[in-house]
Amino acid sequence: MPFVGAGISVEGGFPTWKEHLKQQGRTSGLGATHIDSLLNSGQYEEVIEEIEKKGYRDAFIQEIKDVFSKTGKLTETILRLAELFTDTIITTNYDHLIEQAYDTGVENNIQLIDIANISDLPDQNKTTVVKLHGDIRIPAQCILGKNQYDDAYGKGTLDLTKPIPKLLSFHYRTSNLLFIGCSLNHDRTMQVFQAIKKEIGDVDRPPHFSLESAPDTEEELSKRNAYLLSFGITPIWFPKGSYDYIEQILRLAINELRYRGYEPGGKRK
């Protein structure tokens, strides 16, 4: 099951979340050095919290809508993704690039699950797109700042009984997740995975994987490798910056399925 992050959207013409927050922070009057310091230490939620405290929440939401509501570019990577996975896709992205890729012209072929209906069961007759943190169609309901993340994941202490952690827990326990275009820093979703891994241990736990751009040095690679494995995620490395390898890896997976007698999506010929 693919878990799609912002890297895929960047390829489709959208800014990274970090770039967007940097621009929005400056527009809201936050100092550039201060913003960089927060973002470089992974405090994305805190940047949004400061923007809201300065009274720019409405402007911030409108800017998100303006930037992420546009029609993205359907790249070879996203098309390969849509060809390979036809059941359920999980994403933290707000934009509609994934839905564009799965729009085959067949009416009502996509089931959208977001914050409002996060507990709905996937429709086996449709491709289900799970948008964990909301949809840009309703930007005011997107999980953006610290207060919203606290509501969704637990304030102070992670609450695995809340709908989003509960859904993540289910898929971590039952699916083989493939992270594509994800930074996988120590954010709220990673905290859920770490908590579940600690709870269930390594017995009968499905393996998870991430397509990763190799860092500059062997020491950095070893450190990143150990970090990901601590969450139960095995990295699949490609040369640094060679993001075209992602499309090639997905294409090889499609060819391998066909060689084994399956059509992409898991149906045997």
Short mmCIF file of C-alpha atoms in Angstrom, two decimals:
data_model
loop_
_atom_site.label_atom_id
_atom_site.label_comp_id
_atom_site.label_asym_id
_atom_site.label_seq_id
_atom_site.Cartn_x
_atom_site.Cartn_y
_atom_site.Cartn_z
CA MET A 1 0.00 0.00 0.00
CA PRO A 2 1.58 3.32 -1.03
CA PHE A 3 1.98 6.13 1.48
CA VAL A 4 2.52 9.22 -0.64
CA GLY A 5 4.24 12.38 0.60
CA ALA A 6 4.95 15.88 -0.68
CA GLY A 7 7.84 14.78 -2.91
CA ILE A 8 5.37 13.45 -5.46
CA SER A 9 3.45 16.74 -5.45
CA VAL A 10 6.66 18.75 -5.86
CA GLU A 11 7.38 16.82 -9.05
CA GLY A 12 3.85 17.71 -10.15
CA GLY A 13 4.51 21.44 -9.80
CA PHE A 14 3.64 22.21 -6.17
CA PRO A 15 6.03 23.76 -3.61
CA THR A 16 7.39 21.75 -0.72
CA TRP A 17 5.56 22.34 2.55
CA LYS A 18 8.78 23.83 3.93
CA GLU A 19 9.06 26.30 1.06
CA HIS A 20 5.41 27.27 1.41
CA LEU A 21 5.71 27.86 5.17
CA LYS A 22 8.85 29.91 4.65
CA GLN A 23 7.05 32.20 2.22
CA GLN A 24 3.95 32.42 4.38
CA GLY A 25 5.99 33.16 7.49
CA ARG A 26 7.71 36.07 5.81
CA THR A 27 4.40 37.38 4.47
CA SER A 28 3.08 37.27 8.03
CA GLY A 29 5.98 39.33 9.33
CA LEU A 30 8.08 36.59 10.92
CA GLY A 31 11.83 37.06 10.67
CA ALA A 32 13.55 34.99 7.98
CA THR A 33 16.24 33.74 10.37
CA HIS A 34 13.66 32.75 12.96
CA ILE A 35 11.56 30.88 10.36
CA ASP A 36 14.62 29.04 9.03
CA SER A 37 15.61 28.04 12.55
CA LEU A 38 12.17 26.57 13.27
CA LEU A 39 11.86 24.79 9.94
CA ASN A 40 15.38 23.37 10.00
CA SER A 41 14.65 21.84 13.39
CA GLY A 42 11.41 20.30 12.12
CA GLN A 43 9.08 22.66 14.02
CA TYR A 44 6.60 23.13 11.18
CA GLU A 45 3.60 23.20 13.48
CA GLU A 46 5.17 25.99 15.51
CA VAL A 47 5.60 28.18 12.42
CA ILE A 48 1.88 27.90 11.68
CA GLU A 49 1.06 28.55 15.33
CA GLU A 50 3.06 31.79 15.24
CA ILE A 51 1.39 32.87 11.98
CA GLU A 52 -2.01 32.32 13.58
CA LYS A 53 -1.02 34.23 16.74
CA LYS A 54 -0.14 37.23 14.59
CA GLY A 55 -3.69 37.21 13.20
CA TYR A 56 -2.92 35.84 9.74
CA ARG A 57 -4.88 32.56 9.92
CA ASP A 58 -7.50 33.56 7.32
CA ALA A 59 -4.83 34.83 4.93
CA PHE A 60 -2.80 31.67 5.53
CA ILE A 61 -5.75 29.42 4.70
CA GLN A 62 -6.58 31.42 1.57
CA GLU A 63 -2.99 31.21 0.37
CA ILE A 64 -2.95 27.43 0.89
CA LYS A 65 -6.11 27.18 -1.20
CA ASP A 66 -4.64 29.39 -3.95
CA VAL A 67 -1.40 27.39 -4.14
CA PHE A 68 -2.58 23.81 -3.71
CA SER A 69 -5.93 23.93 -5.54
CA LYS A 70 -4.35 24.26 -8.96
CA THR A 71 -4.20 21.43 -11.47
CA GLY A 72 -0.89 19.64 -11.12
CA LYS A 73 1.29 18.06 -13.79
CA LEU A 74 0.76 14.33 -14.27
CA THR A 75 4.33 13.03 -14.35
CA GLU A 76 5.50 9.55 -15.32
CA THR A 77 5.99 8.77 -11.64
CA ILE A 78 2.42 9.51 -10.58
CA LEU A 79 1.07 7.66 -13.63
CA ARG A 80 3.16 4.58 -12.78
CA LEU A 81 1.87 4.83 -9.21
CA ALA A 82 -1.72 4.86 -10.45
CA GLU A 83 -1.03 1.89 -12.71
CA LEU A 84 0.62 -0.19 -9.99
CA PHE A 85 -1.74 0.51 -7.07
CA THR A 86 -5.47 0.42 -7.72
CA ASP A 87 -6.87 -0.34 -4.28
CA THR A 88 -5.99 2.11 -1.48
CA ILE A 89 -3.54 5.04 -1.38
CA ILE A 90 -2.68 6.97 1.77
CA THR A 91 -1.36 10.52 1.57
CA THR A 92 -0.66 13.52 3.79
CA ASN A 93 -0.92 15.85 0.79
CA TYR A 94 -3.74 18.37 0.49
CA ASP A 95 -3.71 18.76 -3.32
CA HIS A 96 -5.61 16.74 -5.93
CA LEU A 97 -2.71 15.32 -7.94
CA ILE A 98 -3.44 11.73 -6.90
CA GLU A 99 -7.12 12.07 -7.78
CA GLN A 100 -6.10 13.47 -11.19
CA ALA A 101 -3.96 10.40 -11.83
CA TYR A 102 -6.82 8.02 -11.01
CA ASP A 103 -9.45 9.93 -12.98
CA THR A 104 -10.07 7.52 -15.87
CA GLY A 105 -13.26 9.16 -17.01
CA VAL A 106 -15.36 6.51 -15.28
CA GLU A 107 -17.94 8.26 -13.14
CA ASN A 108 -17.54 7.93 -9.38
CA ASN A 109 -14.58 5.52 -9.54
CA ILE A 110 -12.70 7.17 -6.64
CA GLN A 111 -13.66 7.02 -2.97
CA LEU A 112 -12.23 9.96 -1.02
CA ILE A 113 -11.66 9.51 2.70
CA ASP A 114 -10.51 12.52 4.69
CA ILE A 115 -10.95 13.96 8.16
CA ALA A 116 -14.73 14.20 7.90
CA ASN A 117 -15.21 10.48 7.14
CA ILE A 118 -11.91 8.99 8.32
CA SER A 119 -13.66 5.98 9.87
CA ASP A 120 -15.40 4.90 6.66
CA LEU A 121 -14.49 1.48 5.27
CA PRO A 122 -12.85 1.39 1.82
CA ASP A 123 -15.18 0.57 -1.06
CA GLN A 124 -13.74 -2.53 -2.74
CA ASN A 125 -15.23 -1.45 -6.09
CA LYS A 126 -13.36 1.87 -6.11
CA THR A 127 -9.87 3.24 -5.71
CA THR A 128 -9.76 4.70 -2.21
CA VAL A 129 -7.63 7.80 -1.57
CA VAL A 130 -7.12 8.41 2.15
CA LYS A 131 -6.14 12.05 2.80
CA LEU A 132 -5.01 11.90 6.40
CA HIS A 133 -4.66 15.61 7.02
CA GLY A 134 -7.49 16.96 4.90
CA ASP A 135 -8.40 18.08 1.41
CA ILE A 136 -7.69 21.49 -0.09
CA ARG A 137 -11.36 21.72 -1.14
CA ILE A 138 -12.08 22.57 2.50
CA PRO A 139 -8.86 24.25 3.67
CA ALA A 140 -10.32 25.37 6.99
CA GLN A 141 -10.65 21.70 7.97
CA CYS A 142 -7.10 20.73 7.00
CA ILE A 143 -4.79 19.77 9.84
CA LEU A 144 -2.19 22.52 9.75
CA GLY A 145 -1.11 24.03 13.06
CA LYS A 146 -0.12 22.64 16.43
CA ASN A 147 -3.60 22.92 17.97
CA GLN A 148 -5.13 20.92 15.11
CA TYR A 149 -2.40 18.28 15.33
CA ASP A 150 -3.01 18.07 19.07
CA ASP A 151 -6.71 17.51 18.42
CA ALA A 152 -5.96 14.82 15.83
CA TYR A 153 -3.11 12.96 17.54
CA GLY A 154 -3.33 13.87 21.22
CA LYS A 155 -2.05 16.81 23.22
CA GLY A 156 1.19 16.16 25.06
CA THR A 157 0.78 12.39 24.83
CA LEU A 158 0.01 10.41 21.68
CA ASP A 159 -3.55 9.08 21.78
CA LEU A 160 -3.79 5.93 19.68
CA THR A 161 -7.56 5.77 20.14
CA LYS A 162 -8.14 8.87 18.01
CA PRO A 163 -9.35 8.17 14.44
CA ILE A 164 -6.18 9.08 12.51
CA PRO A 165 -3.69 7.25 14.79
CA LYS A 166 -6.12 4.33 14.86
CA LEU A 167 -6.20 4.15 11.05
CA LEU A 168 -2.40 4.44 10.81
CA SER A 169 -2.03 1.73 13.42
CA PHE A 170 -4.32 -0.59 11.47
CA HIS A 171 -2.37 -0.24 8.23
CA TYR A 172 1.01 -0.47 9.98
CA ARG A 173 -0.08 -3.77 11.54
CA THR A 174 -1.80 -5.26 8.48
CA SER A 175 -0.23 -3.81 5.30
CA ASN A 176 3.16 -3.54 3.64
CA LEU A 177 3.53 0.24 3.41
CA LEU A 178 5.68 1.76 0.67
CA PHE A 179 6.63 5.36 1.44
CA ILE A 180 7.12 7.46 -1.70
CA GLY A 181 8.10 11.13 -1.61
CA CYS A 182 8.02 11.20 2.20
CA SER A 183 10.61 12.97 4.37
CA LEU A 184 9.85 10.60 7.27
CA ASN A 185 11.17 13.00 9.87
CA HIS A 186 10.03 12.62 13.46
CA ASP A 187 6.54 14.03 12.91
CA ARG A 188 3.20 12.87 14.31
CA THR A 189 2.69 10.01 11.85
CA MET A 190 6.16 8.66 12.62
CA GLN A 191 5.39 8.87 16.33
CA VAL A 192 2.41 6.60 15.71
CA PHE A 193 4.52 4.06 13.82
CA GLN A 194 7.17 4.07 16.53
CA ALA A 195 4.58 3.56 19.27
CA ILE A 196 2.97 0.65 17.42
CA LYS A 197 6.31 -0.97 16.64
CA LYS A 198 7.26 -0.77 20.29
CA GLU A 199 3.90 -2.24 21.30
CA ILE A 200 3.89 -5.23 18.96
CA GLY A 201 7.63 -5.86 18.65
CA ASP A 202 9.08 -7.67 15.64
CA VAL A 203 6.91 -10.78 15.80
CA ASP A 204 4.57 -11.16 12.80
CA ARG A 205 5.02 -7.52 11.87
CA PRO A 206 4.72 -6.83 8.12
CA PRO A 207 7.81 -5.17 6.60
CA HIS A 208 7.55 -1.59 5.36
CA PHE A 209 9.72 0.17 2.79
CA SER A 210 10.74 3.65 1.70
CA LEU A 211 12.25 4.88 -1.57
CA GLU A 212 15.16 7.04 -0.41
CA SER A 213 17.65 9.38 -2.04
CA ALA A 214 21.10 8.39 -0.78
CA PRO A 215 22.91 11.00 1.34
CA ASP A 216 26.41 12.27 0.58
CA THR A 217 28.45 10.10 2.91
CA GLU A 218 28.46 6.51 4.08
CA GLU A 219 28.19 7.75 7.67
CA GLU A 220 25.01 9.72 6.87
CA LEU A 221 23.60 6.73 5.00
CA SER A 222 24.27 4.45 7.94
CA LYS A 223 22.63 6.92 10.33
CA ARG A 224 19.54 7.33 8.13
CA ASN A 225 19.34 3.58 7.63
CA ALA A 226 19.37 2.98 11.40
CA TYR A 227 16.79 5.72 11.95
CA LEU A 228 14.32 4.25 9.46
CA LEU A 229 14.80 0.71 10.72
CA SER A 230 13.96 1.92 14.24
CA PHE A 231 10.46 2.57 12.85
CA GLY A 232 10.32 -0.79 11.08
CA ILE A 233 10.97 0.78 7.66
CA THR A 234 13.57 -0.64 5.27
CA PRO A 235 15.04 1.97 2.88
CA ILE A 236 15.46 1.27 -0.83
CA TRP A 237 18.27 3.59 -1.91
CA PHE A 238 18.76 5.34 -5.23
CA PRO A 239 21.55 7.81 -6.17
CA LYS A 240 21.24 11.21 -4.54
CA GLY A 241 18.97 13.55 -6.46
CA SER A 242 18.15 10.98 -9.17
CA TYR A 243 14.41 11.07 -8.53
CA ASP A 244 13.71 9.57 -11.95
CA TYR A 245 14.74 6.29 -10.32
CA ILE A 246 11.40 6.28 -8.47
CA GLU A 247 9.51 5.96 -11.75
CA GLN A 248 11.95 3.29 -12.92
CA ILE A 249 11.52 1.28 -9.70
CA LEU A 250 7.73 1.43 -10.02
CA ARG A 251 7.96 0.41 -13.68
CA LEU A 252 10.16 -2.56 -12.78
CA ALA A 253 7.61 -3.57 -10.14
CA ILE A 254 4.85 -3.49 -12.78
CA ASN A 255 6.95 -5.62 -15.16
CA GLU A 256 7.72 -8.09 -12.37
CA LEU A 257 4.03 -8.47 -11.54
CA ARG A 258 3.22 -9.17 -15.17
CA TYR A 259 6.08 -11.69 -15.41
CA ARG A 260 4.59 -13.51 -12.41
CA GLY A 261 1.16 -13.62 -14.03
CA TYR A 262 -0.50 -10.67 -12.32
CA GLU A 263 -1.90 -7.49 -13.67
CA PRO A 264 -0.92 -4.29 -11.80
CA GLY A 265 -3.29 -3.92 -8.90
CA GLY A 266 -2.80 -7.54 -7.81
CA LYS A 267 -5.25 -9.40 -10.07
CA ARG A 268 -4.02 -12.62 -11.64
CA LYS A 269 -4.32 -12.83 -15.39
#
